[in-house]
Short mmCIF file of C-alpha atoms and ligand atoms in Angstrom, two decimals:
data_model
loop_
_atom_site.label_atom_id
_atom_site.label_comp_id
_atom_site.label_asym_id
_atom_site.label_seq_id
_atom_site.Cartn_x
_atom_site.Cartn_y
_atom_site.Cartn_z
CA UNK A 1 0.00 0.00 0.00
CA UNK A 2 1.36 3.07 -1.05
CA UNK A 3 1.69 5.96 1.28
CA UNK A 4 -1.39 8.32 1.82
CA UNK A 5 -1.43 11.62 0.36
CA UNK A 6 -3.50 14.97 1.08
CA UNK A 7 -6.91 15.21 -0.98
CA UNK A 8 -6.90 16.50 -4.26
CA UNK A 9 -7.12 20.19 -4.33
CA UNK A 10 -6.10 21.40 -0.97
CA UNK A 11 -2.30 22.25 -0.06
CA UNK A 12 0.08 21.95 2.96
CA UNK A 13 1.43 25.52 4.37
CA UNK A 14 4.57 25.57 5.50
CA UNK A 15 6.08 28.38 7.47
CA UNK A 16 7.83 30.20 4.28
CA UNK A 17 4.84 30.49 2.48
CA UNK A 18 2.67 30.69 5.76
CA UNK A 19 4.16 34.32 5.62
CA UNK A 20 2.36 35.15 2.86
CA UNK A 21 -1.14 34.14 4.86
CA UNK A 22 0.23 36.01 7.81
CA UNK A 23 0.63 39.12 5.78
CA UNK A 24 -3.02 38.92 4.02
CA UNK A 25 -4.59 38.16 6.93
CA UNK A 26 -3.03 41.11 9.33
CA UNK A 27 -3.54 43.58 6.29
CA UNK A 28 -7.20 42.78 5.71
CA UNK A 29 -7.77 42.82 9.80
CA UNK A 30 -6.30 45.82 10.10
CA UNK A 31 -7.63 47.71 6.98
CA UNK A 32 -11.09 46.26 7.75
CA UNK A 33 -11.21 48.07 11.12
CA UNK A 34 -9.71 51.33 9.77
CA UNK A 35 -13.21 50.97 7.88
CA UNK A 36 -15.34 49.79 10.86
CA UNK A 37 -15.69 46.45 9.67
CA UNK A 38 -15.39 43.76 12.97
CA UNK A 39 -14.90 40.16 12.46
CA UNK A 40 -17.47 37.54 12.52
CA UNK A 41 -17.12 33.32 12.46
CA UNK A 42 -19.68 30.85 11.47
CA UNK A 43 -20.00 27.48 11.23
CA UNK A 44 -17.64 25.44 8.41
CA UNK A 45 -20.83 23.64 7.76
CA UNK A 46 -24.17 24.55 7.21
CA UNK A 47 -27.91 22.28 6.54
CA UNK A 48 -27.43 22.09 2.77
CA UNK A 49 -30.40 23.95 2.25
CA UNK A 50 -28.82 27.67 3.04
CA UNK A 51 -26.40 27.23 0.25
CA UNK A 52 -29.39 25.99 -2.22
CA UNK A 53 -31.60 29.17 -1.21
CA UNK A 54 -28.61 31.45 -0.86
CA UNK A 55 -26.28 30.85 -3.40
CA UNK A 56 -29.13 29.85 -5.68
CA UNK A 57 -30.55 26.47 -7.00
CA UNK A 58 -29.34 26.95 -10.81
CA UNK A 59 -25.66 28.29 -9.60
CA UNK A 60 -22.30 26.00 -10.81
CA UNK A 61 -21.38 26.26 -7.35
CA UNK A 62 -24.71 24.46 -5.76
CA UNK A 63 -25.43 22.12 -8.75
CA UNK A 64 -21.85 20.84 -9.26
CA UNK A 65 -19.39 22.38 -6.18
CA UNK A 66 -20.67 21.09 -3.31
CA UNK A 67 -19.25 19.39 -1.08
CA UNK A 68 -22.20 17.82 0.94
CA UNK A 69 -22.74 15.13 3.35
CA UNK A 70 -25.56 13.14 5.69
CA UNK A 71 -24.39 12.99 9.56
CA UNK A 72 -25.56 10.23 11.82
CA UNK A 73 -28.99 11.07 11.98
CA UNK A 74 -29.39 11.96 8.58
CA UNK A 75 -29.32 15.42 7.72
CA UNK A 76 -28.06 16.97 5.26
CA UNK A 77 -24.95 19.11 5.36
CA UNK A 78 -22.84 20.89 3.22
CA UNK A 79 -19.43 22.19 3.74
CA UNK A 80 -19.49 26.40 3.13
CA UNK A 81 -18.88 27.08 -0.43
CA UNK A 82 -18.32 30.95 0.75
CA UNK A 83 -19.39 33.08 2.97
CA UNK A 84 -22.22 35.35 2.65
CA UNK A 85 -25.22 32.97 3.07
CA UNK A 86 -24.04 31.98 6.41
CA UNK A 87 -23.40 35.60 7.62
CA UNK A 88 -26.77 36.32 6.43
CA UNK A 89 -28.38 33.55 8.66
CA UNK A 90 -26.41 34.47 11.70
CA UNK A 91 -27.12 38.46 11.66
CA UNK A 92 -30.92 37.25 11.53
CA UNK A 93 -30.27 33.70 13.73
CA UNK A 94 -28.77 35.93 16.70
CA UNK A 95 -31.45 39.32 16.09
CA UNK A 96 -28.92 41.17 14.40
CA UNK A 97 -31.07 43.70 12.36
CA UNK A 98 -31.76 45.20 15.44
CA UNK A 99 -28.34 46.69 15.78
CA UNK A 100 -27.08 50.05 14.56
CA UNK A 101 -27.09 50.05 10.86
CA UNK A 102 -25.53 49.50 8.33
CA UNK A 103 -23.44 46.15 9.90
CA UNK A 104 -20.50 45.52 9.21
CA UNK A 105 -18.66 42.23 9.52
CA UNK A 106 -15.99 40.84 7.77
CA UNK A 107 -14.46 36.97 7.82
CA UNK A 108 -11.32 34.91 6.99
CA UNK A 109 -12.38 31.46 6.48
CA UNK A 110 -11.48 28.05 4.19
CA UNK A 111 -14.29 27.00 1.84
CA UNK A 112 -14.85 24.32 0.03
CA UNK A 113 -15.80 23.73 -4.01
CA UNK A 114 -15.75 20.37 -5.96
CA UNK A 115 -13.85 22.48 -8.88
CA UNK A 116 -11.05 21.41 -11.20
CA UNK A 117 -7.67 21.99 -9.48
CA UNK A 118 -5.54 24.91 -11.47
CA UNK A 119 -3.18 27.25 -10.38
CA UNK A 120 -5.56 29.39 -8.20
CA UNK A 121 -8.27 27.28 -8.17
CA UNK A 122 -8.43 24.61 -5.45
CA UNK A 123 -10.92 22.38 -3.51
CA UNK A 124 -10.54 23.72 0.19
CA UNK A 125 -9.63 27.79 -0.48
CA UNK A 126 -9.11 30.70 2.07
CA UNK A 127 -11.04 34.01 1.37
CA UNK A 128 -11.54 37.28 3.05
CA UNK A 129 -14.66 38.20 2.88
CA UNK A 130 -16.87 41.34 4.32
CA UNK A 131 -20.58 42.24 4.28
CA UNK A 132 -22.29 45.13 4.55
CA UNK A 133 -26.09 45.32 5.69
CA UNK A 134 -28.49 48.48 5.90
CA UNK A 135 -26.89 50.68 2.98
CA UNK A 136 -28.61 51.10 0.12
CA UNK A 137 -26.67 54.55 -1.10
CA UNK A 138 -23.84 54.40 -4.15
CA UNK A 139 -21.49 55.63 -0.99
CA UNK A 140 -21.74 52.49 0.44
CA UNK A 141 -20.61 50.58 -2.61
CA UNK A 142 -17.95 53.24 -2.88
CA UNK A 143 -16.63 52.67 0.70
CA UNK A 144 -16.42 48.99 0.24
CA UNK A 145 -14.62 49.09 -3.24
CA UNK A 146 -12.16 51.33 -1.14
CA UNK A 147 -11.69 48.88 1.09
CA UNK A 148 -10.77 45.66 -1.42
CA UNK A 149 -8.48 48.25 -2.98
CA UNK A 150 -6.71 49.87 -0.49
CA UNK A 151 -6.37 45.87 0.90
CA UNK A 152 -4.97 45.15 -2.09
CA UNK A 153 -2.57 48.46 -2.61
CA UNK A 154 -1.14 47.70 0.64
CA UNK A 155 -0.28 44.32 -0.23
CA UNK A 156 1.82 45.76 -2.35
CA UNK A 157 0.00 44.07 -5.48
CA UNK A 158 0.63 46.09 -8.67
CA UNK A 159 -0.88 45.53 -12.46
CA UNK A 160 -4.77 45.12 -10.95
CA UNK A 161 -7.43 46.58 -12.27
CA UNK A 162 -10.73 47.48 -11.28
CA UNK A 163 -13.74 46.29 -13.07
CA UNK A 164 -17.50 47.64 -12.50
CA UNK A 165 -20.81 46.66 -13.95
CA UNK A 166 -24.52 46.97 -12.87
CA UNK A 167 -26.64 43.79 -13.28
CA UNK A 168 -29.73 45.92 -12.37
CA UNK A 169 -32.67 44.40 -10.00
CA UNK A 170 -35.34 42.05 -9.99
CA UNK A 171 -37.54 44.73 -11.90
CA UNK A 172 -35.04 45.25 -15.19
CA UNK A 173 -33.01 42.56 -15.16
CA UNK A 174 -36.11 39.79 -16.26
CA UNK A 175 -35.97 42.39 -19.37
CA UNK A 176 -32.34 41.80 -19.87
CA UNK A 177 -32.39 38.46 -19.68
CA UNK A 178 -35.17 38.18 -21.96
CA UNK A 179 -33.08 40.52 -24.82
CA UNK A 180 -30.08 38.11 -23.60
CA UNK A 181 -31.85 34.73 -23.92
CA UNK A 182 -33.30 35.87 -27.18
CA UNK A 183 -29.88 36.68 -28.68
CA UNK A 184 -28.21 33.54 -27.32
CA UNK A 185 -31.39 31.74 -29.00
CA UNK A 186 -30.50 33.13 -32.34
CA UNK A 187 -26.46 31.44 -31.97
CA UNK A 188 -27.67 28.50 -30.10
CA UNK A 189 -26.53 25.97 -32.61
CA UNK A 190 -22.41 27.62 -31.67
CA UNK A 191 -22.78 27.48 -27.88
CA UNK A 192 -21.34 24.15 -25.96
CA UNK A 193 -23.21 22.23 -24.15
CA UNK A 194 -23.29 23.36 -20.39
CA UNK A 195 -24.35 26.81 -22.13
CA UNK A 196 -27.03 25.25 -24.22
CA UNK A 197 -28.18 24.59 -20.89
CA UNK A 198 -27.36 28.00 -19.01
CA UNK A 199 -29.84 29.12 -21.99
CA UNK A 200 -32.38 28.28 -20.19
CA UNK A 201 -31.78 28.64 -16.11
CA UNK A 202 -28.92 31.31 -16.17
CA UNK A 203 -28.40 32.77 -19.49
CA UNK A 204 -25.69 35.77 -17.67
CA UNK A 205 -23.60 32.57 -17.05
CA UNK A 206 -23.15 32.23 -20.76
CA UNK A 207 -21.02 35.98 -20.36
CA UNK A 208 -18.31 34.60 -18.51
CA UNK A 209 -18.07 30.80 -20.56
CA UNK A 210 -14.37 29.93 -21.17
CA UNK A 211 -15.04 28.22 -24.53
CA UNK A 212 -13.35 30.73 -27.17
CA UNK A 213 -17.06 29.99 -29.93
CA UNK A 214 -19.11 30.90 -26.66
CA UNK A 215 -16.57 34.11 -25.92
CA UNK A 216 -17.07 35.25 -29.32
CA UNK A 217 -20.77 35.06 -29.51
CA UNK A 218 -20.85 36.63 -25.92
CA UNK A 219 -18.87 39.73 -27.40
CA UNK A 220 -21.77 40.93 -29.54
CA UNK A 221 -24.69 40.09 -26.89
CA UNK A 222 -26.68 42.76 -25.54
CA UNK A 223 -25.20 44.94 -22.36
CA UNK A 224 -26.73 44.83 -18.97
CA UNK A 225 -26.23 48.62 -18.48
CA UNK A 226 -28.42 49.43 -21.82
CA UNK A 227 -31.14 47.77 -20.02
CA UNK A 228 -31.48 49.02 -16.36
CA UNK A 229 -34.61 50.74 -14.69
CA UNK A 230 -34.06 54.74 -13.54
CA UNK A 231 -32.94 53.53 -10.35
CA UNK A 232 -30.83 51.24 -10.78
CA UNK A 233 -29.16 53.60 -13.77
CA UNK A 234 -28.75 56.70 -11.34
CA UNK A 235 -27.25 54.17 -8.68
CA UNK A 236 -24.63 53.23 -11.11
CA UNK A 237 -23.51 56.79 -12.66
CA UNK A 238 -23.57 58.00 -8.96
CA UNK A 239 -21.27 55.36 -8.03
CA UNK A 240 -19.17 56.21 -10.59
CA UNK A 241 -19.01 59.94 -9.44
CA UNK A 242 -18.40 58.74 -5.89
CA UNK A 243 -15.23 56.81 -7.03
CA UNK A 244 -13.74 59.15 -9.59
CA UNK A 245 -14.58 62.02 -6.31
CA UNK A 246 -12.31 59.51 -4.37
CA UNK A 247 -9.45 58.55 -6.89
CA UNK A 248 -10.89 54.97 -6.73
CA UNK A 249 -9.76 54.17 -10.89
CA UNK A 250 -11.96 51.76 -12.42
CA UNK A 251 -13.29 50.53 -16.08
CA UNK A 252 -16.87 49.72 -16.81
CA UNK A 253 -16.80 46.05 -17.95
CA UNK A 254 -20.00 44.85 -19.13
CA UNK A 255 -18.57 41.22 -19.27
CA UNK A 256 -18.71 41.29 -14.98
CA UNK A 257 -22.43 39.28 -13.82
CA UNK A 258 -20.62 37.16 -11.19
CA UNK A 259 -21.14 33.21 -10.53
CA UNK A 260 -23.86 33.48 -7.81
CA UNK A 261 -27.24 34.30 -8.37
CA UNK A 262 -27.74 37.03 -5.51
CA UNK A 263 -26.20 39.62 -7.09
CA UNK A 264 -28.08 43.38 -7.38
CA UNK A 265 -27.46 46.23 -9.45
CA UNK A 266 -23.30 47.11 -8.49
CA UNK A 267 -20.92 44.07 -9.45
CA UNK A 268 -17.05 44.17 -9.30
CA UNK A 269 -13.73 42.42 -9.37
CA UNK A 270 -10.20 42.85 -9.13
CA UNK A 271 -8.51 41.50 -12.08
CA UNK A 272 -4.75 41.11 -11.80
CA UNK A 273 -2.41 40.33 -14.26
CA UNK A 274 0.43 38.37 -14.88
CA UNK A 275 -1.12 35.19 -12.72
CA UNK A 276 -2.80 33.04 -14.93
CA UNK A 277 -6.26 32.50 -16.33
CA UNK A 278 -7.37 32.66 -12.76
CA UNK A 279 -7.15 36.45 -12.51
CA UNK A 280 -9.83 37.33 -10.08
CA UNK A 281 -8.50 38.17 -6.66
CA UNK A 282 -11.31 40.04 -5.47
CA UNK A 283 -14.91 39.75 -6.61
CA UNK A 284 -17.87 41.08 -4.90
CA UNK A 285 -21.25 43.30 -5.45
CA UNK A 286 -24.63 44.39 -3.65
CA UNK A 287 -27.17 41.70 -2.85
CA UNK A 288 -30.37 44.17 -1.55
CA UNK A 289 -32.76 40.41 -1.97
CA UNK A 290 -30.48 38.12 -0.19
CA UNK A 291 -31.34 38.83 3.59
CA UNK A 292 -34.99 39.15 2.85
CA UNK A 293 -34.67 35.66 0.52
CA UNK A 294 -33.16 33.98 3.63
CA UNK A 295 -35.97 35.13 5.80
CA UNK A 296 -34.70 37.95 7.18
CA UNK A 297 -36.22 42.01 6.61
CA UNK A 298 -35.09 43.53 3.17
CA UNK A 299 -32.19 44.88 4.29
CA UNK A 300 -29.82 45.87 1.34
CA UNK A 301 -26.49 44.34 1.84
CA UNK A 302 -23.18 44.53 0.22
CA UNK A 303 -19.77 42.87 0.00
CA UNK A 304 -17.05 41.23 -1.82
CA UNK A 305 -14.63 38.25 -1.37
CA UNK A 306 -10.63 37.93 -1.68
CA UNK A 307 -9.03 34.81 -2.28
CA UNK A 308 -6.18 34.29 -0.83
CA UNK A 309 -4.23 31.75 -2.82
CA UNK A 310 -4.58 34.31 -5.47
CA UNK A 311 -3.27 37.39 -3.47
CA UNK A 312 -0.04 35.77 -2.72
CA UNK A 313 0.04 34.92 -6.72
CA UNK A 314 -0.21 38.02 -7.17
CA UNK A 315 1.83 39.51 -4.66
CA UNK A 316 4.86 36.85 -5.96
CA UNK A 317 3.84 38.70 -9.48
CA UNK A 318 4.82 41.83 -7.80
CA UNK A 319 7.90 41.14 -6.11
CA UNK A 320 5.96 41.95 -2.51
CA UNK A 321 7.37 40.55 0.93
CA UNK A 322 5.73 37.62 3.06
CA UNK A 323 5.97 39.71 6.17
CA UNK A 324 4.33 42.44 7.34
CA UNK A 325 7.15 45.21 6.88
CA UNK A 326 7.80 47.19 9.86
CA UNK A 327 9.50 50.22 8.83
CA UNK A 328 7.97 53.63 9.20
CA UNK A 329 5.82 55.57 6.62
CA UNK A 330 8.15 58.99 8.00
CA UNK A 331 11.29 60.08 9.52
CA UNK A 332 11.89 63.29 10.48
CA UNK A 333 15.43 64.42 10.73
CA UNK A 334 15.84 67.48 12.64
CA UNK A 335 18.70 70.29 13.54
CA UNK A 336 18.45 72.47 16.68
CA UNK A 337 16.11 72.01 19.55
CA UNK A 338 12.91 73.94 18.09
CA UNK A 339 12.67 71.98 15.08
CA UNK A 340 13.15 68.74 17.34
CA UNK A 341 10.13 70.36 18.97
CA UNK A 342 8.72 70.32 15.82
CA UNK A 343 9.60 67.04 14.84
CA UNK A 344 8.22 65.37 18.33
CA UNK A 345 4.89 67.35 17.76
CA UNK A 346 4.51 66.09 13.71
CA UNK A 347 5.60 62.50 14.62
CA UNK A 348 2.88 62.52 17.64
CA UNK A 349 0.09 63.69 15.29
CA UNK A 350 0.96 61.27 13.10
CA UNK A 351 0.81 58.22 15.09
CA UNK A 352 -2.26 59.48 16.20
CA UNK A 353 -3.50 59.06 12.96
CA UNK A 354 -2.07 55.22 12.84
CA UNK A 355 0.98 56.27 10.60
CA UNK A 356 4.03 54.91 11.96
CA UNK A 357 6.46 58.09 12.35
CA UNK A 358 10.03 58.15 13.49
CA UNK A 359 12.23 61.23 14.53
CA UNK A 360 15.81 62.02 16.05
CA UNK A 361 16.17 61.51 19.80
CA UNK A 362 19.84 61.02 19.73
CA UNK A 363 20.46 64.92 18.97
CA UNK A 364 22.80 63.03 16.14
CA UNK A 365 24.22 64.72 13.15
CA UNK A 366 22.48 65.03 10.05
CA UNK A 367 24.51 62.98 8.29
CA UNK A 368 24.35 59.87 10.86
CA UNK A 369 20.27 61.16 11.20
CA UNK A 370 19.84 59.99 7.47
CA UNK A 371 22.09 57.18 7.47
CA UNK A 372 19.82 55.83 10.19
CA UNK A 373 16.55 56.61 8.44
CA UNK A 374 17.96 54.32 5.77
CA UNK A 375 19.32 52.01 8.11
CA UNK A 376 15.39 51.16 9.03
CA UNK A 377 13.85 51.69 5.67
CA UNK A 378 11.78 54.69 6.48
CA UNK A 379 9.87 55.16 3.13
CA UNK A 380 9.75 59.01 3.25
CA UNK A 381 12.47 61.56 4.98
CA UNK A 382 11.61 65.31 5.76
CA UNK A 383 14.37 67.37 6.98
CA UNK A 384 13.50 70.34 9.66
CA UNK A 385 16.07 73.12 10.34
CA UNK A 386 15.49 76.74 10.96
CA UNK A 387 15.10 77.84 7.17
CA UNK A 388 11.84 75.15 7.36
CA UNK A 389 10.48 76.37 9.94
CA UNK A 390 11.05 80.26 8.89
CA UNK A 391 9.19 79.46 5.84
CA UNK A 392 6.43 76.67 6.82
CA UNK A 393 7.58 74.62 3.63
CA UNK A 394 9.51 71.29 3.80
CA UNK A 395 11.02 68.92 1.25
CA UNK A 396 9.52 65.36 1.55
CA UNK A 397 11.97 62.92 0.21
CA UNK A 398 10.97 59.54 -1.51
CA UNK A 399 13.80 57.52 -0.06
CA UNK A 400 12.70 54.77 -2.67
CA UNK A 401 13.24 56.64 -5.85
CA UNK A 402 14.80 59.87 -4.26
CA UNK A 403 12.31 62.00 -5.77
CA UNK A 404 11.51 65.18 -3.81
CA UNK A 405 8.63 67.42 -3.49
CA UNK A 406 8.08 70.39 -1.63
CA UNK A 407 4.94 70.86 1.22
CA UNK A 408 3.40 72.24 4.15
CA UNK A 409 4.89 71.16 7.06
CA UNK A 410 1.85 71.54 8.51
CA UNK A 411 -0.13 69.47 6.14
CA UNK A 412 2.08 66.18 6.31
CA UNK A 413 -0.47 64.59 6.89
CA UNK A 414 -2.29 65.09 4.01
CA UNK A 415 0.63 65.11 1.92
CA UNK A 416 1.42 61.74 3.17
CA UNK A 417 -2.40 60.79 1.83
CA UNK A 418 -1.71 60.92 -1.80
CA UNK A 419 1.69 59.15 -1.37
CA UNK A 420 2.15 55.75 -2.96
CA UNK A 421 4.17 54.53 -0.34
CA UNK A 422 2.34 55.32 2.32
CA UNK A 423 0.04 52.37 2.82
P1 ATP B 501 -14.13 32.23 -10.28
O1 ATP B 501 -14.20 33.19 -11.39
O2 ATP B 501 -12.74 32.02 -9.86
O3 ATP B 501 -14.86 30.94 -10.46
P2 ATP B 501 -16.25 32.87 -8.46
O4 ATP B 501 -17.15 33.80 -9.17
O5 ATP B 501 -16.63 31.44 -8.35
O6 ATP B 501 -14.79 32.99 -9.06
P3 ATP B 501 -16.62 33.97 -5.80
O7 ATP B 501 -17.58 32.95 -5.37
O8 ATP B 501 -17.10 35.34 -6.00
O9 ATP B 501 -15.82 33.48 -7.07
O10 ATP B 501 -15.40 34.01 -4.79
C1 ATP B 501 -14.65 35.17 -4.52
C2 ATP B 501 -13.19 34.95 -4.74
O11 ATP B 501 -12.74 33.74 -4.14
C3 ATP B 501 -12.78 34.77 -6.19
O12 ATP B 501 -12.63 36.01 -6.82
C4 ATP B 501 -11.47 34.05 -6.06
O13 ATP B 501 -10.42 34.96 -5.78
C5 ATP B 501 -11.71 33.16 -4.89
N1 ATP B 501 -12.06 31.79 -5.32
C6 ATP B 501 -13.26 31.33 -5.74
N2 ATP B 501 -13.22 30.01 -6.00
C7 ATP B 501 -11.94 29.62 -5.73
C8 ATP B 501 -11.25 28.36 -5.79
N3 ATP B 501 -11.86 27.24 -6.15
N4 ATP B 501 -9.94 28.33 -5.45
C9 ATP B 501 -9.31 29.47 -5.06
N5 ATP B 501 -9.89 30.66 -4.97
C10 ATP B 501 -11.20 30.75 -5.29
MG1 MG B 502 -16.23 29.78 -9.50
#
């Protein structure tokens, strides 16, 4: 008998590449809460029947993913696929809905799919997941796009893009999939199978087929945003005015309808380069039907999943450490004792603002002031002396590519903002 080896699918972490988790996982934690998010755990199992009302009956992931099985007395379970249909059941299981709104939770958990192991694609998979209940405003779809990105900007993750759509709601999308199912109808003889059959219980599935025929009749098929209601059309443009009004770059992809059925109007991913035909590190979108469809009140909720696997892909892709690196944002070299007042007083304010800030307190030279900045990888310098503080204006040094630039030195803070090496 040959030796046993770990199921198909699912991988063995060793410390080296456990790194890696430890880096996603204190970077989503802690840019979660910068955003009010707080972390929530459910069950790895469920009763089968969550997944089939939540995910949706006619989803790839319910009729072919599952993982399920009977215990000893018979019922059926299934092991979580993801994790919004359980959060859903324990914000109204546990009276939730009574709290403060909107909630805010987020999750790092394994799931579980019956899928086709590829690079990026395995059986048991580790996501990082939030949810958002009780906002129904384009800010809140704003805020949590913000969040998936500035997750991913931190991890240092370059070449990703942003991709929006609107899928509309249960009042214009029947009329989309009606103009869809009637196109598909006119190339049905080209489409494979499994889409000959998505013709008829989830024609948006046919979008995002894999088979090159099906890709090139899905090209030409009509566009979800040609089709939505007045509501659903001023949610989208306004979201798009919320994330150009916060630098949040993006590209309307009409391709984007997502694998479960839950999805509402706002739908998004993070595509990333460079890692494969698996290229979706982040994909979420609003669900305003779910909580209601699981029992709960209609409470509009929102959200989006990372996978993990893929991040470190993708930070690999970019070159970005396993650890979380420790080295400050700032360090302030100073000369004379009023601009080390100066310095003490910037660094404070900006630790109070979670930036990590270093300044002399050795009363060293200059010269040995910068060769220690250096020494612990302090991203930006600023040097103070009296002719900085005569005029108010400082020059902010990029120690990475030496670049300068002149500001306030009483707006660090913001200055620091736009930075790209600040996160
Ligand atoms: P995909 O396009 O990969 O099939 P999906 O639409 O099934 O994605 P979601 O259910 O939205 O994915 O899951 C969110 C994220 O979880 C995905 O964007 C991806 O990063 C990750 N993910 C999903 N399935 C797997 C898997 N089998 N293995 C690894 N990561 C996965
Ligand atoms: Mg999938």
């Amino acid at each position: 008998m040959g030796n046993i080896k770990k199921p198909r699918g699912t991988i063995d972490i060793f410390p080296d590449e456990m790194g890696f988790f430890r880096r996603i996982e204190s970077t989503a934690r802690d840019t979660a809460e910068l955003y009010g998010f707080g972390e929530i755990r459910t069950p790895t199992f469920e009763e089968l029947a969550l997944f089939k009302r939540g995910v949706g009956e006619v989803t790839d992931v319910v009729q072919k993913e599952m993982y399920t099985f009977e215990d000893k007395e018979g019922r059926t379970f299934a092991l979580r696929p993801e994790g919004t249909a359980s959060v859903v059941r324990a914000i109204i299981e546990n009276g939730k809905t009574s709290d403060a709104m909107p909630l805010k939770y987020y999750y790092l958990i394994n799931c579980f799919r019956y899928e086709k192991p590829q690079a990026g694609r395995s059986r048991e998979f580790f996501q990082f997941g939030t949810e958002m209940f009780g906002a129904k405003d384009a800010s809140a779809d704003a805020t949590v796009i913000s969040l998936a990105d500035m997750i991913i900007r931190r991890l240092g993750i370059k070449n990703v893009k942003l991709h929006i759509n609107s899928i509309g709601c249960p009042e214009c999308r029947p009329i989309y999939r009606q103009a869809l199912t009637d196109y598909f109808k006119s190339h049905e003889g080209e489409l494979c199978d499994t889409c000959k059959e998505r013709l008829n219980t989830n024609p948006l599935r046919i979008l995002d087929c894999k088979n090159p025929e099906c890709a090139k009749i899905a090209k030409d098929a009509p566009n979800t945003v040609d089709y939505l209601c007045d509501e659903c059309k001023e949610h989208f443009e306004t979201l798009k005015e919320y994330l150009k009004a916060q630098n949040t770059e993006y590209e309307v992809d009409t391709r984007i309808v997502r694998g479960l059925d839950y999805y509402t109007k706002t739908v998004f991913e993070f595509i990333c380069e460079g890692i494969g035909a698996q290229s979706t590190v982040c994909g979420g979108g609003r669900y305003d039907g779910l909580m209601e469809q699981l029992g709960g009140p209609s409470l509009p909720g929102i959200g989006f999943a990372m996978g993990i696997t893929r991040l470190i892909l993708a930070m690999k892709e970019s070159d970005s450490l396993p650890y979380d690196m420790k080295n400050p944002t700032l360090y302030i070299a100073s000369m004379g004792k009023e601009a080390t007042a100066k310095a003490l007083e910037i660094v404070l304010s900006l630790r109070n603002r979670g930036i990590y800030a270093e300044c002399d307190i050795c009363a060293r030279s200059l010269k040995a002031q910068m060769k220690y900045a250096d020494k612990i990888g302090a991203s930006y310098t600023l040097i103070l002396g009296d002719n900085e503080l005569a005029t108010g204006k400082a020059q902010l040094k990029n120690m990475y590519n030496s670049t300068q630039k002149e500001i306030d030195i009483n707006g660090i803070y913001e200055a620091l903002s736009n930075e790209p090496m600040m996160l």
